[in-house]
mmCIF file of C-alpha atoms in Angstrom:
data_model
loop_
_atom_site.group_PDB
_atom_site.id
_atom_site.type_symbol
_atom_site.label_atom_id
_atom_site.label_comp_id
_atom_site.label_asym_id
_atom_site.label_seq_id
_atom_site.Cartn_x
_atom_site.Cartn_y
_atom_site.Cartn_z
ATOM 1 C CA UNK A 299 0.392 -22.082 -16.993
ATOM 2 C CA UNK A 300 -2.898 -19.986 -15.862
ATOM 3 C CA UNK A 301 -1.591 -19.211 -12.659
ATOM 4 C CA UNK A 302 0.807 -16.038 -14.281
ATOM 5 C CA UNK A 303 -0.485 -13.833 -17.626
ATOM 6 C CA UNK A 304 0.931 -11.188 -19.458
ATOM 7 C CA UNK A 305 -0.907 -7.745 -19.294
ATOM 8 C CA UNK A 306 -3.055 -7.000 -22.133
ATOM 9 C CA UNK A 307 0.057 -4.058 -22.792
ATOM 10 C CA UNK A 308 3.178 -6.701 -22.944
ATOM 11 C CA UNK A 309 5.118 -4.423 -20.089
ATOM 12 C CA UNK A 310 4.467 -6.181 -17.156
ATOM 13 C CA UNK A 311 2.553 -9.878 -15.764
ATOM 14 C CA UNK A 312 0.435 -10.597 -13.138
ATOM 15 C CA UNK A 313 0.339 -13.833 -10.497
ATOM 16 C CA UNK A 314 -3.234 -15.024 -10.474
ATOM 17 C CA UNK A 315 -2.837 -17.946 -8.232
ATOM 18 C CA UNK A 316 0.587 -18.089 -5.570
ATOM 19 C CA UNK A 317 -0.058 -21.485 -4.215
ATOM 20 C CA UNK A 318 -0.638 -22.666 -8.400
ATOM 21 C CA UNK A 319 2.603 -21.034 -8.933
ATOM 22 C CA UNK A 320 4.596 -22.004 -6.599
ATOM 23 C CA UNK A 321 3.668 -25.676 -6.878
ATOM 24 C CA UNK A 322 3.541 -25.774 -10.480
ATOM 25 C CA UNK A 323 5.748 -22.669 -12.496
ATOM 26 C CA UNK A 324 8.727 -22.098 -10.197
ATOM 27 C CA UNK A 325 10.019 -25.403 -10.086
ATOM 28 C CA UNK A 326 10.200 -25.806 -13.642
ATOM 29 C CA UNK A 327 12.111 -22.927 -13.505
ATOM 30 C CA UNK A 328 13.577 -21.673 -10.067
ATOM 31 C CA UNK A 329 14.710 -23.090 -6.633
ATOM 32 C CA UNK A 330 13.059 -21.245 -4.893
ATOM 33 C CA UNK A 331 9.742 -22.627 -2.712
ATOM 34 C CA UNK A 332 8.508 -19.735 -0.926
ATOM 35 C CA UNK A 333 7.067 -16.527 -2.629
ATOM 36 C CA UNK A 334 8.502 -13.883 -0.471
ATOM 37 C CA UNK A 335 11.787 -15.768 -1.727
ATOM 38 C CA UNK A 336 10.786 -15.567 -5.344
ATOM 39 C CA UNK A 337 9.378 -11.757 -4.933
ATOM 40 C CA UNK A 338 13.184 -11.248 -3.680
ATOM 41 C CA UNK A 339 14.893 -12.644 -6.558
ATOM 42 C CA UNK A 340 12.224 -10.257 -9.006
ATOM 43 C CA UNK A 341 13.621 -7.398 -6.964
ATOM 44 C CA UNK A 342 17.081 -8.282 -7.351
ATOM 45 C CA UNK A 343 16.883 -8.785 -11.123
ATOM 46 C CA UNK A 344 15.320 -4.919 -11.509
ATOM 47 C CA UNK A 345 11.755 -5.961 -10.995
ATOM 48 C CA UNK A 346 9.290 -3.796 -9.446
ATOM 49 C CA UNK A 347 5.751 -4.368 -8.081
ATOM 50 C CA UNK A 348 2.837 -2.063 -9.368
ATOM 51 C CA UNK A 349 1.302 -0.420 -6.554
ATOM 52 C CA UNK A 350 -1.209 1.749 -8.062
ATOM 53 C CA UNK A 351 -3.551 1.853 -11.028
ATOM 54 C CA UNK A 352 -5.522 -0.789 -13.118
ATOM 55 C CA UNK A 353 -1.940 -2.719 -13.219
ATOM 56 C CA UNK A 354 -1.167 -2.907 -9.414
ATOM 57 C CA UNK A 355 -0.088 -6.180 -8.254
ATOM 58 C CA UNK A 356 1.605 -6.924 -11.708
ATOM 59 C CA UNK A 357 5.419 -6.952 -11.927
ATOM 60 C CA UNK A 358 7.238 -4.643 -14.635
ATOM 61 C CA UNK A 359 10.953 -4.348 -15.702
ATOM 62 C CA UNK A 360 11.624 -2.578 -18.829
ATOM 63 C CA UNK A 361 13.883 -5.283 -20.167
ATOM 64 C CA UNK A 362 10.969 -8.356 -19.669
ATOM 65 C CA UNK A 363 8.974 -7.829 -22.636
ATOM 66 C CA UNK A 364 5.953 -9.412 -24.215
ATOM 67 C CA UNK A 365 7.206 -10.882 -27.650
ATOM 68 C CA UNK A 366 11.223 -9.694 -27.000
ATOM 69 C CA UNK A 367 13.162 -12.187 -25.517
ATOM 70 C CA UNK A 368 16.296 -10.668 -26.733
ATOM 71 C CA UNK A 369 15.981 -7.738 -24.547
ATOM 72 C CA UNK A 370 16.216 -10.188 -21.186
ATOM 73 C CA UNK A 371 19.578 -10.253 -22.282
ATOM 74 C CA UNK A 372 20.338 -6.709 -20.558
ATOM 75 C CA UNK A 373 18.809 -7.829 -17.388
ATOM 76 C CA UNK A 374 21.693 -7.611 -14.516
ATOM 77 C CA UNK A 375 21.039 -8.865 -11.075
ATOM 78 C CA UNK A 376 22.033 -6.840 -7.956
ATOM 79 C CA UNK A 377 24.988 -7.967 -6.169
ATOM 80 C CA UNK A 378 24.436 -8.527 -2.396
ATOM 81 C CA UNK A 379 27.432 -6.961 0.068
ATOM 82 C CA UNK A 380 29.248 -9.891 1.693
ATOM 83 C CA UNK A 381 27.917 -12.566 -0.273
ATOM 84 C CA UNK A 382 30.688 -14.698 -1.105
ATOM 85 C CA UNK A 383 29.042 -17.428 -3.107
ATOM 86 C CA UNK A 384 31.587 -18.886 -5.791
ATOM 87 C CA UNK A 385 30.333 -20.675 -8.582
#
């Protein structure tokens, strides 16, 4: 999908297009159907926004890698106090 690339480095991707993305990416993929919601979730799972530089507006975590899936598998989302979800 267009709407979300890789930076030419590997370390981090962009979002070209929100509305593309929501519509077409996330649902394949994720419940969520608002992008503040789905910026949350990238924060929870260690994700940061680039504020500065060529790179700013691209999301980075050291364990989502261009071409090495196997390190998503140390990815760990933050628990939330008081959430009591079961599963």
């Amino acid at each position: 999908v267009a709407c979300v690339a890789w930076l030419p480095h590997g370390r981090a991707f962009r979002i070209e297009d929100q509305r593309e993305f929501m519509e077409v990416a996330v649902p394949m993929f994720f419940k969520q159907t608002k992008i503040r919601s789905f910026f949350r979730q990238l924060n929870l799972w260690g994700y940061r926004r680039i504020s500065k530089g060529i790179d700013a507006g691209a999301w980075y975590n050291k364990f989502f890698l261009r071409g090495q899936p196997k390190e998503m598998d140390k990815m760990v989302r933050i628990k939330i106090k008081g959430n009591k979800k079961s599963k």
